[in-house]
PDB file of C-alpha atoms in Angstrom:
ATOM      1  CA  MET A 551     -19.145 -27.507 -37.624  1.00 55.00           C
ATOM      2  CA  ASP A 552     -17.313 -29.232 -40.471  1.00 66.00           C
ATOM      3  CA  PRO A 553     -15.027 -32.185 -39.937  1.00 73.00           C
ATOM      4  CA  VAL A 554     -11.908 -30.049 -39.984  1.00 66.00           C
ATOM      5  CA  SER A 555     -13.385 -27.751 -37.303  1.00 67.00           C
ATOM      6  CA  ASP A 556     -14.737 -30.628 -35.006  1.00 68.00           C
ATOM      7  CA  TRP A 557     -11.063 -32.040 -34.977  1.00 68.00           C
ATOM      8  CA  VAL A 558      -9.311 -28.811 -34.513  1.00 67.00           C
ATOM      9  CA  ALA A 559     -11.770 -28.194 -31.440  1.00 67.00           C
ATOM     10  CA  SER A 560     -11.498 -31.493 -30.273  1.00 69.00           C
ATOM     11  CA  GLU A 561      -8.250 -30.991 -28.420  1.00 71.00           C
ATOM     12  CA  LYS A 562      -8.551 -27.615 -26.804  1.00 72.00           C
ATOM     13  CA  ILE A 563      -5.325 -26.147 -25.751  1.00 76.00           C
ATOM     14  CA  PRO A 564      -6.071 -25.461 -21.934  1.00 75.00           C
ATOM     15  CA  VAL A 565      -4.936 -21.933 -22.013  1.00 76.00           C
ATOM     16  CA  GLY A 566      -7.337 -20.969 -19.171  1.00 75.00           C
ATOM     17  CA  ALA A 567      -6.156 -23.632 -16.939  1.00 81.00           C
ATOM     18  CA  TRP A 568      -2.550 -22.883 -17.457  1.00 78.00           C
ATOM     19  CA  GLY A 569      -3.414 -19.087 -16.566  1.00 78.00           C
ATOM     20  CA  GLN A 570      -5.137 -20.323 -13.466  1.00 81.00           C
ATOM     21  CA  THR A 571      -2.146 -22.622 -12.326  1.00 86.00           C
ATOM     22  CA  LEU A 572      -0.018 -19.573 -12.729  1.00 83.00           C
ATOM     23  CA  PHE A 573      -2.350 -17.123 -10.861  1.00 81.00           C
ATOM     24  CA  ASP A 574      -2.858 -20.003  -8.210  1.00 83.00           C
ATOM     25  CA  PHE A 575       1.285 -20.333  -7.979  1.00 84.00           C
ATOM     26  CA  LEU A 576       1.784 -16.402  -7.724  1.00 83.00           C
ATOM     27  CA  ILE A 577      -0.943 -15.952  -5.014  1.00 85.00           C
ATOM     28  CA  GLY A 578       0.404 -19.166  -2.995  1.00 82.00           C
ATOM     29  CA  ASN A 579       3.886 -18.110  -2.815  1.00 83.00           C
ATOM     30  CA  PHE A 580       4.134 -14.153  -3.307  1.00 82.00           C
ATOM     31  CA  ALA A 581       0.682 -13.012  -2.085  1.00 84.00           C
ATOM     32  CA  TRP A 582       2.826 -11.021   0.490  1.00 85.00           C
ATOM     33  CA  PHE A 583       4.666  -9.251  -2.165  1.00 87.00           C
ATOM     34  CA  PHE A 584       1.482  -8.040  -4.188  1.00 85.00           C
ATOM     35  CA  ASP A 585      -0.373  -7.121  -0.902  1.00 86.00           C
ATOM     36  CA  SER A 586       2.794  -5.174   0.138  1.00 89.00           C
ATOM     37  CA  ILE A 587       2.736  -3.249  -3.010  1.00 87.00           C
ATOM     38  CA  SER A 588      -0.908  -2.825  -2.979  1.00 86.00           C
ATOM     39  CA  ASN A 589      -0.966  -1.766   0.553  1.00 88.00           C
ATOM     40  CA  GLY A 590       2.069   0.765   0.475  1.00 89.00           C
ATOM     41  CA  LEU A 591       0.460   2.343  -2.846  1.00 88.00           C
ATOM     42  CA  ARG A 592      -3.032   2.533  -1.053  1.00 88.00           C
ATOM     43  CA  SER A 593      -1.342   4.351   2.034  1.00 89.00           C
ATOM     44  CA  VAL A 594       0.581   6.815  -0.319  1.00 89.00           C
ATOM     45  CA  LEU A 595      -2.406   7.608  -2.515  1.00 88.00           C
ATOM     46  CA  ASP A 596      -5.025   7.903   0.428  1.00 88.00           C
ATOM     47  CA  SER A 597      -2.521  10.249   2.144  1.00 91.00           C
ATOM     48  CA  LEU A 598      -2.233  12.393  -0.764  1.00 90.00           C
ATOM     49  CA  VAL A 599      -6.176  12.607  -1.146  1.00 90.00           C
ATOM     50  CA  ASP A 600      -6.503  13.451   2.680  1.00 91.00           C
ATOM     51  CA  ALA A 601      -3.711  16.284   2.318  1.00 91.00           C
ATOM     52  CA  LEU A 602      -5.602  17.732  -0.668  1.00 90.00           C
ATOM     53  CA  LEU A 603      -8.961  17.541   0.980  1.00 91.00           C
ATOM     54  CA  TRP A 604      -7.797  18.984   4.542  1.00 92.00           C
ATOM     55  CA  PHE A 605      -7.445  22.395   2.804  1.00 91.00           C
ATOM     56  CA  PRO A 606     -10.375  24.486   1.816  1.00 92.00           C
ATOM     57  CA  PRO A 607     -11.430  23.737  -1.570  1.00 91.00           C
ATOM     58  CA  VAL A 608     -10.923  27.252  -2.761  1.00 91.00           C
ATOM     59  CA  VAL A 609      -7.616  27.235  -1.456  1.00 92.00           C
ATOM     60  CA  VAL A 610      -6.537  24.117  -3.515  1.00 91.00           C
ATOM     61  CA  VAL A 611      -8.540  25.872  -6.559  1.00 92.00           C
ATOM     62  CA  LEU A 612      -6.782  29.243  -6.324  1.00 92.00           C
ATOM     63  CA  ALA A 613      -3.172  27.090  -5.959  1.00 92.00           C
ATOM     64  CA  ILE A 614      -3.974  25.285  -9.134  1.00 92.00           C
ATOM     65  CA  ALA A 615      -4.621  28.427 -10.942  1.00 91.00           C
ATOM     66  CA  ALA A 616      -1.744  29.878  -9.557  1.00 91.00           C
ATOM     67  CA  LEU A 617       0.361  27.129 -10.838  1.00 90.00           C
ATOM     68  CA  ALA A 618      -1.374  27.488 -14.266  1.00 86.00           C
ATOM     69  CA  TYR A 619      -0.710  31.216 -14.344  1.00 88.00           C
ATOM     70  CA  ALA A 620       3.163  30.659 -13.326  1.00 87.00           C
ATOM     71  CA  LEU A 621       3.529  28.200 -16.272  1.00 82.00           C
ATOM     72  CA  LYS A 622       1.495  30.116 -19.076  1.00 78.00           C
ATOM     73  CA  ARG A 623       1.567  33.768 -17.753  1.00 78.00           C
ATOM     74  CA  SER A 624      -1.813  33.928 -19.132  1.00 79.00           C
ATOM     75  CA  TRP A 625      -4.776  35.120 -16.590  1.00 82.00           C
ATOM     76  CA  LYS A 626      -7.346  33.668 -19.264  1.00 85.00           C
ATOM     77  CA  LEU A 627      -6.216  30.224 -18.370  1.00 86.00           C
ATOM     78  CA  ALA A 628      -5.881  31.095 -14.900  1.00 88.00           C
ATOM     79  CA  LEU A 629      -9.405  32.251 -14.772  1.00 90.00           C
ATOM     80  CA  GLY A 630     -10.585  29.220 -16.739  1.00 89.00           C
ATOM     81  CA  VAL A 631      -9.147  26.914 -14.161  1.00 90.00           C
ATOM     82  CA  VAL A 632     -10.773  28.756 -11.599  1.00 92.00           C
ATOM     83  CA  ILE A 633     -14.360  28.779 -13.127  1.00 92.00           C
ATOM     84  CA  GLY A 634     -13.892  24.946 -14.130  1.00 91.00           C
ATOM     85  CA  LEU A 635     -12.957  23.872 -10.568  1.00 92.00           C
ATOM     86  CA  LEU A 636     -15.822  26.121  -9.205  1.00 92.00           C
ATOM     87  CA  PHE A 637     -18.259  24.229 -11.388  1.00 91.00           C
ATOM     88  CA  ILE A 638     -17.106  20.944 -10.196  1.00 91.00           C
ATOM     89  CA  ILE A 639     -17.428  22.297  -6.466  1.00 91.00           C
ATOM     90  CA  ASN A 640     -20.944  23.573  -7.277  1.00 90.00           C
ATOM     91  CA  GLN A 641     -21.699  20.094  -8.549  1.00 88.00           C
ATOM     92  CA  GLY A 642     -20.997  18.272  -5.159  1.00 87.00           C
ATOM     93  CA  LEU A 643     -18.157  16.282  -6.724  1.00 88.00           C
ATOM     94  CA  TRP A 644     -15.233  18.092  -5.284  1.00 90.00           C
ATOM     95  CA  ALA A 645     -13.812  14.884  -3.220  1.00 91.00           C
ATOM     96  CA  GLU A 646     -14.153  12.502  -6.373  1.00 90.00           C
ATOM     97  CA  THR A 647     -12.318  14.909  -8.487  1.00 91.00           C
ATOM     98  CA  VAL A 648      -9.294  15.465  -5.969  1.00 92.00           C
ATOM     99  CA  GLU A 649      -9.197  11.442  -5.914  1.00 91.00           C
ATOM    100  CA  THR A 650      -8.953  11.501  -9.682  1.00 91.00           C
ATOM    101  CA  LEU A 651      -6.387  14.074  -9.789  1.00 91.00           C
ATOM    102  CA  VAL A 652      -4.226  12.272  -7.206  1.00 91.00           C
ATOM    103  CA  LEU A 653      -4.866   8.982  -9.403  1.00 90.00           C
ATOM    104  CA  VAL A 654      -4.195  10.860 -12.694  1.00 90.00           C
ATOM    105  CA  VAL A 655      -1.194  12.948 -11.695  1.00 90.00           C
ATOM    106  CA  SER A 656       0.379   9.841  -9.891  1.00 91.00           C
ATOM    107  CA  ALA A 657      -0.129   7.563 -12.996  1.00 90.00           C
ATOM    108  CA  ALA A 658       1.247  10.144 -15.337  1.00 90.00           C
ATOM    109  CA  THR A 659       4.415  10.451 -13.370  1.00 91.00           C
ATOM    110  CA  ALA A 660       5.112   6.916 -12.871  1.00 92.00           C
ATOM    111  CA  SER A 661       4.631   6.206 -16.621  1.00 91.00           C
ATOM    112  CA  MET A 662       7.106   9.155 -17.355  1.00 91.00           C
ATOM    113  CA  ALA A 663       9.310   7.765 -14.841  1.00 93.00           C
ATOM    114  CA  ILE A 664       9.246   4.294 -16.438  1.00 92.00           C
ATOM    115  CA  GLY A 665       8.708   5.593 -20.031  1.00 91.00           C
ATOM    116  CA  VAL A 666      11.407   8.098 -20.796  1.00 92.00           C
ATOM    117  CA  PRO A 667      14.433   5.781 -19.438  1.00 93.00           C
ATOM    118  CA  ILE A 668      13.283   2.920 -21.778  1.00 93.00           C
ATOM    119  CA  GLY A 669      12.475   5.022 -24.769  1.00 91.00           C
ATOM    120  CA  ILE A 670      16.219   6.476 -24.505  1.00 92.00           C
ATOM    121  CA  TRP A 671      17.597   2.965 -24.062  1.00 92.00           C
ATOM    122  CA  ALA A 672      15.597   1.967 -27.250  1.00 91.00           C
ATOM    123  CA  ALA A 673      16.644   4.734 -29.066  1.00 90.00           C
ATOM    124  CA  HIS A 674      20.161   4.044 -28.537  1.00 88.00           C
ATOM    125  CA  ASN A 675      20.056   0.172 -28.967  1.00 88.00           C
ATOM    126  CA  ASP A 676      18.204  -0.993 -31.997  1.00 86.00           C
ATOM    127  CA  ARG A 677      17.840  -4.659 -30.796  1.00 90.00           C
ATOM    128  CA  VAL A 678      16.189  -3.474 -27.699  1.00 89.00           C
ATOM    129  CA  TYR A 679      13.824  -1.687 -29.779  1.00 89.00           C
ATOM    130  CA  ALA A 680      13.185  -4.644 -31.863  1.00 89.00           C
ATOM    131  CA  TRP A 681      12.243  -6.829 -28.788  1.00 91.00           C
ATOM    132  CA  LEU A 682      10.209  -3.943 -27.289  1.00 90.00           C
ATOM    133  CA  GLN A 683       7.978  -2.958 -30.272  1.00 89.00           C
ATOM    134  CA  PRO A 684       5.875  -6.282 -30.285  1.00 89.00           C
ATOM    135  CA  VAL A 685       5.434  -5.904 -26.555  1.00 88.00           C
ATOM    136  CA  LEU A 686       4.488  -2.190 -26.920  1.00 87.00           C
ATOM    137  CA  ASP A 687       2.038  -3.252 -29.974  1.00 86.00           C
ATOM    138  CA  LEU A 688       0.236  -5.736 -27.491  1.00 84.00           C
ATOM    139  CA  MET A 689      -0.221  -3.178 -24.825  1.00 82.00           C
ATOM    140  CA  GLN A 690      -1.684  -0.567 -27.052  1.00 79.00           C
ATOM    141  CA  THR A 691      -3.975  -2.917 -28.781  1.00 82.00           C
ATOM    142  CA  LEU A 692      -5.138  -5.207 -25.996  1.00 79.00           C
ATOM    143  CA  PRO A 693      -8.690  -4.605 -24.720  1.00 77.00           C
ATOM    144  CA  THR A 694      -8.431  -2.304 -21.518  1.00 74.00           C
ATOM    145  CA  PHE A 695     -10.804  -4.766 -19.709  1.00 75.00           C
ATOM    146  CA  VAL A 696      -8.343  -7.553 -20.260  1.00 77.00           C
ATOM    147  CA  TYR A 697      -5.832  -5.737 -17.919  1.00 74.00           C
ATOM    148  CA  LEU A 698      -8.279  -5.566 -14.979  1.00 79.00           C
ATOM    149  CA  ILE A 699      -8.156  -9.553 -14.628  1.00 80.00           C
ATOM    150  CA  PRO A 700      -4.608 -10.040 -13.509  1.00 83.00           C
ATOM    151  CA  VAL A 701      -4.449  -7.006 -11.645  1.00 83.00           C
ATOM    152  CA  LEU A 702      -7.552  -7.727  -9.934  1.00 82.00           C
ATOM    153  CA  ILE A 703      -6.336 -11.330  -8.981  1.00 83.00           C
ATOM    154  CA  LEU A 704      -3.117  -9.994  -7.675  1.00 84.00           C
ATOM    155  CA  PHE A 705      -3.651  -6.565  -6.130  1.00 83.00           C
ATOM    156  CA  GLY A 706      -7.496  -6.972  -5.031  1.00 80.00           C
ATOM    157  CA  LEU A 707      -9.729  -3.870  -5.168  1.00 80.00           C
ATOM    158  CA  GLY A 708      -9.006  -0.176  -4.579  1.00 81.00           C
ATOM    159  CA  ILE A 709      -7.186   2.549  -5.697  1.00 83.00           C
ATOM    160  CA  ALA A 710      -3.664   0.971  -5.725  1.00 85.00           C
ATOM    161  CA  PRO A 711      -4.693  -1.726  -8.630  1.00 85.00           C
ATOM    162  CA  GLY A 712      -6.345   1.271 -10.414  1.00 85.00           C
ATOM    163  CA  LEU A 713      -3.116   3.267 -10.391  1.00 88.00           C
ATOM    164  CA  ILE A 714      -1.202   0.096 -11.666  1.00 88.00           C
ATOM    165  CA  VAL A 715      -3.834  -0.749 -14.633  1.00 86.00           C
ATOM    166  CA  THR A 716      -3.417   3.065 -15.546  1.00 87.00           C
ATOM    167  CA  ILE A 717       0.325   2.723 -15.643  1.00 89.00           C
ATOM    168  CA  ILE A 718       0.383  -0.052 -17.805  1.00 87.00           C
ATOM    169  CA  PHE A 719      -2.156   1.403 -20.104  1.00 86.00           C
ATOM    170  CA  ALA A 720      -0.402   4.938 -20.239  1.00 88.00           C
ATOM    171  CA  SER A 721       3.385   3.629 -20.409  1.00 89.00           C
ATOM    172  CA  PRO A 722       3.705   2.728 -24.162  1.00 90.00           C
ATOM    173  CA  ALA A 723       2.760   6.544 -25.203  1.00 90.00           C
ATOM    174  CA  PRO A 724       5.863   7.942 -23.539  1.00 92.00           C
ATOM    175  CA  ILE A 725       8.250   5.070 -24.661  1.00 93.00           C
ATOM    176  CA  ARG A 726       7.058   5.606 -28.271  1.00 91.00           C
ATOM    177  CA  LEU A 727       7.429   9.408 -28.041  1.00 92.00           C
ATOM    178  CA  THR A 728      10.677   9.390 -26.284  1.00 92.00           C
ATOM    179  CA  TYR A 729      12.070   6.975 -28.776  1.00 92.00           C
ATOM    180  CA  LEU A 730      10.941   8.954 -31.955  1.00 91.00           C
ATOM    181  CA  GLY A 731      12.241  12.283 -30.124  1.00 90.00           C
ATOM    182  CA  ILE A 732      15.599  10.998 -29.776  1.00 90.00           C
ATOM    183  CA  LYS A 733      15.773   9.021 -32.969  1.00 89.00           C
ATOM    184  CA  SER A 734      14.831  12.503 -34.707  1.00 88.00           C
ATOM    185  CA  VAL A 735      17.625  14.485 -33.463  1.00 85.00           C
ATOM    186  CA  PRO A 736      19.666  15.805 -36.466  1.00 85.00           C
ATOM    187  CA  LYS A 737      22.909  13.948 -37.091  1.00 84.00           C
ATOM    188  CA  PRO A 738      24.749  17.159 -37.704  1.00 83.00           C
ATOM    189  CA  MET A 739      23.982  18.199 -34.119  1.00 82.00           C
ATOM    190  CA  LEU A 740      25.262  15.084 -32.438  1.00 80.00           C
ATOM    191  CA  GLU A 741      28.480  15.316 -35.103  1.00 77.00           C
ATOM    192  CA  ALA A 742      29.170  18.842 -33.596  1.00 82.00           C
ATOM    193  CA  GLY A 743      28.743  17.628 -30.135  1.00 79.00           C
ATOM    194  CA  ALA A 744      31.379  14.731 -30.720  1.00 80.00           C
ATOM    195  CA  ALA A 745      33.619  17.065 -32.422  1.00 79.00           C
ATOM    196  CA  PHE A 746      33.844  19.223 -29.691  1.00 77.00           C
ATOM    197  CA  GLY A 747      34.787  16.355 -27.524  1.00 78.00           C
ATOM    198  CA  ALA A 748      31.385  15.778 -25.910  1.00 77.00           C
ATOM    199  CA  THR A 749      31.102  12.310 -24.001  1.00 80.00           C
ATOM    200  CA  ARG A 750      27.939  10.096 -24.644  1.00 82.00           C
ATOM    201  CA  ARG A 751      26.299  11.288 -21.456  1.00 83.00           C
ATOM    202  CA  GLN A 752      26.923  14.997 -22.371  1.00 82.00           C
ATOM    203  CA  LEU A 753      25.343  14.425 -25.728  1.00 83.00           C
ATOM    204  CA  LEU A 754      22.299  12.813 -24.163  1.00 84.00           C
ATOM    205  CA  TRP A 755      21.771  15.622 -21.681  1.00 86.00           C
ATOM    206  CA  LYS A 756      22.839  18.737 -23.564  1.00 84.00           C
ATOM    207  CA  VAL A 757      22.056  17.539 -26.938  1.00 85.00           C
ATOM    208  CA  GLU A 758      19.601  14.790 -27.475  1.00 85.00           C
ATOM    209  CA  LEU A 759      17.099  15.467 -24.694  1.00 85.00           C
ATOM    210  CA  PRO A 760      16.689  19.160 -25.302  1.00 87.00           C
ATOM    211  CA  SER A 761      16.039  18.725 -28.816  1.00 86.00           C
ATOM    212  CA  ALA A 762      13.708  15.814 -28.189  1.00 87.00           C
ATOM    213  CA  LEU A 763      11.937  17.647 -25.215  1.00 88.00           C
ATOM    214  CA  PRO A 764       8.985  18.676 -27.502  1.00 88.00           C
ATOM    215  CA  THR A 765       8.067  15.241 -28.437  1.00 89.00           C
ATOM    216  CA  ILE A 766       8.807  13.855 -24.880  1.00 89.00           C
ATOM    217  CA  MET A 767       6.241  16.493 -23.516  1.00 88.00           C
ATOM    218  CA  ALA A 768       3.832  15.316 -26.051  1.00 87.00           C
ATOM    219  CA  GLY A 769       4.177  11.992 -24.318  1.00 86.00           C
ATOM    220  CA  LEU A 770       3.186  13.557 -21.101  1.00 88.00           C
ATOM    221  CA  THR A 771       0.134  14.923 -22.790  1.00 88.00           C
ATOM    222  CA  GLN A 772      -0.718  11.724 -23.959  1.00 87.00           C
ATOM    223  CA  CYS A 773      -0.122  10.040 -20.578  1.00 88.00           C
ATOM    224  CA  ILE A 774      -2.473  12.327 -18.918  1.00 88.00           C
ATOM    225  CA  MET A 775      -5.146  11.906 -21.580  1.00 87.00           C
ATOM    226  CA  LEU A 776      -4.816   8.123 -21.375  1.00 87.00           C
ATOM    227  CA  SER A 777      -4.756   7.982 -17.575  1.00 86.00           C
ATOM    228  CA  LEU A 778      -8.226  10.258 -17.741  1.00 86.00           C
ATOM    229  CA  SER A 779      -9.799   7.450 -20.049  1.00 82.00           C
ATOM    230  CA  MET A 780      -8.953   4.764 -17.686  1.00 82.00           C
ATOM    231  CA  VAL A 781     -10.900   6.559 -14.885  1.00 77.00           C
ATOM    232  CA  VAL A 782     -14.151   4.882 -15.452  1.00 76.00           C
ATOM    233  CA  ILE A 783     -12.626   1.744 -16.168  1.00 80.00           C
ATOM    234  CA  ALA A 784     -10.504   1.831 -12.818  1.00 80.00           C
ATOM    235  CA  ALA A 785     -13.637   2.482 -10.868  1.00 82.00           C
ATOM    236  CA  LEU A 786     -14.820  -1.203 -11.972  1.00 80.00           C
ATOM    237  CA  ILE A 787     -12.168  -2.578  -9.504  1.00 79.00           C
ATOM    238  CA  GLY A 788     -12.874  -0.283  -6.669  1.00 77.00           C
ATOM    239  CA  ALA A 789     -10.733   2.818  -7.624  1.00 78.00           C
ATOM    240  CA  ASP A 790     -12.120   6.007  -6.089  1.00 81.00           C
ATOM    241  CA  GLY A 791     -12.941   9.140  -8.125  1.00 83.00           C
ATOM    242  CA  LEU A 792     -15.337  10.514 -10.795  1.00 84.00           C
ATOM    243  CA  GLY A 793     -15.450   7.137 -12.375  1.00 83.00           C
ATOM    244  CA  LYS A 794     -17.605   5.818  -9.584  1.00 84.00           C
ATOM    245  CA  PRO A 795     -20.362   8.146  -9.889  1.00 86.00           C
ATOM    246  CA  VAL A 796     -20.299   7.345 -13.640  1.00 86.00           C
ATOM    247  CA  VAL A 797     -20.509   3.694 -13.059  1.00 83.00           C
ATOM    248  CA  ARG A 798     -23.237   4.307 -10.426  1.00 85.00           C
ATOM    249  CA  ALA A 799     -25.211   6.126 -13.068  1.00 84.00           C
ATOM    250  CA  LEU A 800     -24.877   3.466 -15.560  1.00 81.00           C
ATOM    251  CA  ASN A 801     -26.345   0.906 -13.151  1.00 84.00           C
ATOM    252  CA  THR A 802     -29.206   3.017 -12.022  1.00 85.00           C
ATOM    253  CA  VAL A 803     -29.941   4.781 -15.288  1.00 80.00           C
ATOM    254  CA  ASN A 804     -29.489   7.908 -13.342  1.00 82.00           C
ATOM    255  CA  ILE A 805     -29.117  10.597 -16.390  1.00 86.00           C
ATOM    256  CA  PRO A 806     -28.392  13.919 -14.284  1.00 86.00           C
ATOM    257  CA  LEU A 807     -25.701  12.148 -12.004  1.00 84.00           C
ATOM    258  CA  GLY A 808     -24.061  10.792 -15.544  1.00 84.00           C
ATOM    259  CA  LEU A 809     -24.107  14.112 -16.869  1.00 88.00           C
ATOM    260  CA  GLU A 810     -22.777  15.771 -13.926  1.00 87.00           C
ATOM    261  CA  ALA A 811     -19.854  13.368 -13.443  1.00 87.00           C
ATOM    262  CA  GLY A 812     -18.933  13.225 -16.898  1.00 87.00           C
ATOM    263  CA  LEU A 813     -19.097  17.207 -17.489  1.00 90.00           C
ATOM    264  CA  ALA A 814     -16.456  17.010 -14.039  1.00 90.00           C
ATOM    265  CA  ILE A 815     -14.089  14.409 -16.145  1.00 89.00           C
ATOM    266  CA  VAL A 816     -14.152  16.754 -19.189  1.00 89.00           C
ATOM    267  CA  VAL A 817     -13.248  19.882 -17.208  1.00 90.00           C
ATOM    268  CA  LEU A 818     -10.424  18.184 -15.374  1.00 89.00           C
ATOM    269  CA  ALA A 819      -9.320  16.980 -18.693  1.00 88.00           C
ATOM    270  CA  ILE A 820      -9.334  20.274 -20.440  1.00 88.00           C
ATOM    271  CA  ILE A 821      -7.406  21.835 -17.668  1.00 89.00           C
ATOM    272  CA  LEU A 822      -4.704  19.015 -17.287  1.00 88.00           C
ATOM    273  CA  ASP A 823      -4.283  19.179 -21.195  1.00 85.00           C
ATOM    274  CA  ARG A 824      -3.710  22.915 -21.237  1.00 85.00           C
ATOM    275  CA  MET A 825      -1.448  22.843 -18.541  1.00 84.00           C
ATOM    276  CA  ALA A 826       0.610  19.738 -19.674  1.00 80.00           C
ATOM    277  CA  ARG A 827       0.883  21.673 -23.189  1.00 75.00           C
ATOM    278  CA  ILE A 828       2.458  24.569 -21.354  1.00 53.00           C
ATOM    279  CA  GLY A 829       5.723  22.760 -21.052  1.00 47.00           C
ATOM    280  CA  GLN A 830       5.457  21.565 -24.656  1.00 52.00           C
ATOM    281  CA  GLU A 831       4.879  25.223 -25.899  1.00 53.00           C
ATOM    282  CA  LYS A 832       7.451  26.682 -23.922  1.00 46.00           C
ATOM    283  CA  THR A 833      10.284  24.339 -25.644  1.00 45.00           C
ATOM    284  CA  LYS A 834       9.376  25.411 -29.044  1.00 44.00           C
TER     285      LYS A 834
END
């Protein structure tokens, strides 16, 4: 190294030590808080998984196919759902698929519940979006494995930290797309609503949200796909589901198991994507 580099490196900024001090403080003083969140989420998610596994798999398959048909009115989609899920059952991965389904749907629901209100707030307040934009950029560019370190330290192992990691990873998409949808509402529509005496709340619910709904539903689709992309990574911190056999296959170079679990994830992704796009299509 040259003298300048030696001088710069001679006084290392103790970022790691500061981080260790912060986490020691959080764990030492608020461990009860993080444990209660982890235990509560684990209890809810495990209850949902147990409830779905209590029914015979064929009943759940038919129920999902019926939901797909009710949304799309397409027997082809319903048949595709049945064939795809029966394939998963045939591969012996039904329990893992149910665990993944619960994780993905829960994460997408929570991400939308967080992202849509924040996106609306940012669209109505330029200062909020100015502060929010660098945070969203950081969340979307930060490597996914970096999320695992603080979540693992604070919440431990299991499906609960897997859910938290997935929500953090997926939330920027609905925030950005909701912001874009609200900002894209034509001004003449807003002016017409105001001219008829609509309040700000009425403009939001009767003009802005209906106009922005296709973009918001695109955010839901993105949430689901981002959540599925975290399945394997969340398995590294103990989250159950289809990620576990994939990780096990990687560790043992088990090609058949890796192919089976990978295809199951692809089938589930296609089903959820098609069903999520239904609402988007119906708003057009």
